[in-house]
XYZ file of C-alpha atoms in Angstrom:
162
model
C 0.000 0.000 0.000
C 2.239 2.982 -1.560
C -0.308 5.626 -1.453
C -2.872 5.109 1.331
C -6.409 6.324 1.767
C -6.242 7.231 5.545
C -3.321 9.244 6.624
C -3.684 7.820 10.369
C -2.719 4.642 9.578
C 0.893 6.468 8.948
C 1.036 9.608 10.556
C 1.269 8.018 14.358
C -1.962 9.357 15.509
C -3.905 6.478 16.006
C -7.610 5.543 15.733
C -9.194 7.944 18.771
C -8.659 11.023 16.262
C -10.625 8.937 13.283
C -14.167 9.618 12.776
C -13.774 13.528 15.133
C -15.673 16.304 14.331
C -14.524 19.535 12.753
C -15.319 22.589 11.205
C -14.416 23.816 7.808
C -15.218 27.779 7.385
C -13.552 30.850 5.800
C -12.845 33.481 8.497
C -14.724 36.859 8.689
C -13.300 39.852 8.278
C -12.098 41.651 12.041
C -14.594 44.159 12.689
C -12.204 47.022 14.227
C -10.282 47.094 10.708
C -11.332 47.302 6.980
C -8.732 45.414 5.626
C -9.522 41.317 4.623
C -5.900 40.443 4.993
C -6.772 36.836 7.008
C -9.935 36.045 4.943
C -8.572 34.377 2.167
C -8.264 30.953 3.383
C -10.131 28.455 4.751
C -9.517 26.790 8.344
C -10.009 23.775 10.023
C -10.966 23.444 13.662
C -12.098 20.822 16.110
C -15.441 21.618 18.443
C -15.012 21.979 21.887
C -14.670 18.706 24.089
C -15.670 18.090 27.423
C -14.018 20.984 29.859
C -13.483 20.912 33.494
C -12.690 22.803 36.220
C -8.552 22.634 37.667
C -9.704 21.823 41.126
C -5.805 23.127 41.715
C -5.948 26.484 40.137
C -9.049 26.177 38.657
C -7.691 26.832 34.887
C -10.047 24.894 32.361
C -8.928 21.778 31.274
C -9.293 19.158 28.690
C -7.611 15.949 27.584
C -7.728 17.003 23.555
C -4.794 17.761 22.085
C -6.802 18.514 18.972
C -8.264 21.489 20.944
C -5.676 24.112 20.079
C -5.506 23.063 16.628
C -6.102 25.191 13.692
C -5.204 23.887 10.290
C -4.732 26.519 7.078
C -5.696 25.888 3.152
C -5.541 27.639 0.272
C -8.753 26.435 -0.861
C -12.112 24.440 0.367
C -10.863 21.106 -1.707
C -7.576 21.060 -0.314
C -8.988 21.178 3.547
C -11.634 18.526 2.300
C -9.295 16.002 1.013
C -6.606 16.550 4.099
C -9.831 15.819 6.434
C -10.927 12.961 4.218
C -7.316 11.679 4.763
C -6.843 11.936 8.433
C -10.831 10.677 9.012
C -12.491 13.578 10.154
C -15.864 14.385 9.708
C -16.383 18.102 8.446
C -19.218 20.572 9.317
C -18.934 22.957 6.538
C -19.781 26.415 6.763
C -20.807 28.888 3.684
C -18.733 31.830 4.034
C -20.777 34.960 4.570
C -21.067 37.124 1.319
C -18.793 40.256 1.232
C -20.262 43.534 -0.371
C -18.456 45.529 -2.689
C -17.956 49.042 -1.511
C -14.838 50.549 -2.876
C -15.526 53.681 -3.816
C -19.070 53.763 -3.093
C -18.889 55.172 0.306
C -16.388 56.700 2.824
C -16.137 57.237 6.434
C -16.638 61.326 5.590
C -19.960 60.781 4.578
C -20.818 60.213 7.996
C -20.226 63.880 8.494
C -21.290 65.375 5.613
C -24.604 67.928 5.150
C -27.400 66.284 3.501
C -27.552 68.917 0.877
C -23.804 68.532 -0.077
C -23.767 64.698 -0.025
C -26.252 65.490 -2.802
C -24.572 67.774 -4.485
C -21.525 65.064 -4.713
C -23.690 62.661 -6.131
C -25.211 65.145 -8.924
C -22.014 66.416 -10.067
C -19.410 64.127 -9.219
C -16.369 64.241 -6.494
C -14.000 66.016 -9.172
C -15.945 69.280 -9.585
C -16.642 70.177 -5.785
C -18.401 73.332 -6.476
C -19.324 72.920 -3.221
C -16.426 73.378 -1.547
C -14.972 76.485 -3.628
C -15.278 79.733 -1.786
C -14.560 83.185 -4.010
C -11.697 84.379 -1.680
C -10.357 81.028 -1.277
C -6.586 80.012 -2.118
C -5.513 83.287 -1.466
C -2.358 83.744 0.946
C -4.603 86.863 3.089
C -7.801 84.860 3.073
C -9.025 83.534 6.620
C -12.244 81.909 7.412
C -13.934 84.425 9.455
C -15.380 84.140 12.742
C -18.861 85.175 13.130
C -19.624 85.706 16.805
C -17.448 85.748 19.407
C -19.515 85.391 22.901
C -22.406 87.316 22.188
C -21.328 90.169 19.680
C -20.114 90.523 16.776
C -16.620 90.666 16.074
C -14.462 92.570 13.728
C -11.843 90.315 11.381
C -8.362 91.664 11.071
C -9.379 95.853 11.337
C -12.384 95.554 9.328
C -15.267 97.362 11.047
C -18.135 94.894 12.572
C -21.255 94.423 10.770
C -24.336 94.867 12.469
């Protein structure tokens, strides 16, 4: 037998770890980032056994070994047919769907005013007419403060406005 079916038969393990339960799933994206860096593959991971209580320190224990375990593939038939060799059984789990947003939306839309989020979408990100203010780009121009406390305030020796 060159080539055999089961890997335990070789690979030392012996028959307890035939027939064990696992789970086959691609991993979700981590919430507190926007990058999918560690979503491209899929893993392989045994359910939790039977736990107990240390009565020494009271750490939880287990007699697995398989419990720490976490085997990476490239693809879903390459995890398959290393499971189908060792003996596992696999729980397969569809990997959620991922929408497409690049581009679509940003973070600063969050902030923006209704009325200029549609003006973005009516005449495009490039033209922000918007934004353009008739002083603007100027090296003596300064946003101007309207109210200071409760009166009005004169800008840079210009006489206040009533």
């Amino acid at each position: 037998m060159p080539y055999p079916e089961e890997a335990a038969v070789v690979s030392g393990t012996g028959e307890w770890s035939v027939g064990r339960k696992a789970q086959l799933f691609k991993p979700a994206r981590n919430q507190m980032q926007s990058g999918i860096h560690n979503t491209k593959h899929w893993e392989i991971r045994f359910n939790t056994p039977r736990t107990w209580a240390n009565p020494l320190m009271g750490w939880t224990s287990t007699a697995d070994p398989y419990i720490g375990l976490v085997t990476k593939f490239d693809t879903q038939e390459a995890a398959e047919r290393f499971a189908k060799k060792q003996g596992w059984e696999l729980e397969l789990a569809e990997p959620a769907p991922v929408g497409d947003y690049y581009g679509k939306i940003s973070y600063s839309h969050n902030f923006l005013p209704e009325n200029v989020e549609t003006l973005i979408k009516q005449k495009g990100k490039k033209s922000a007419v918007q934004f353009k203010h008739p002083t603007g780009r100027r090296s003596n121009w300064v946003k101007t403060l309207k109210y200071h406390g409760n009166g009005v305030v004169a800008q840079h020796g210009g006489e206040a406005k009533e």
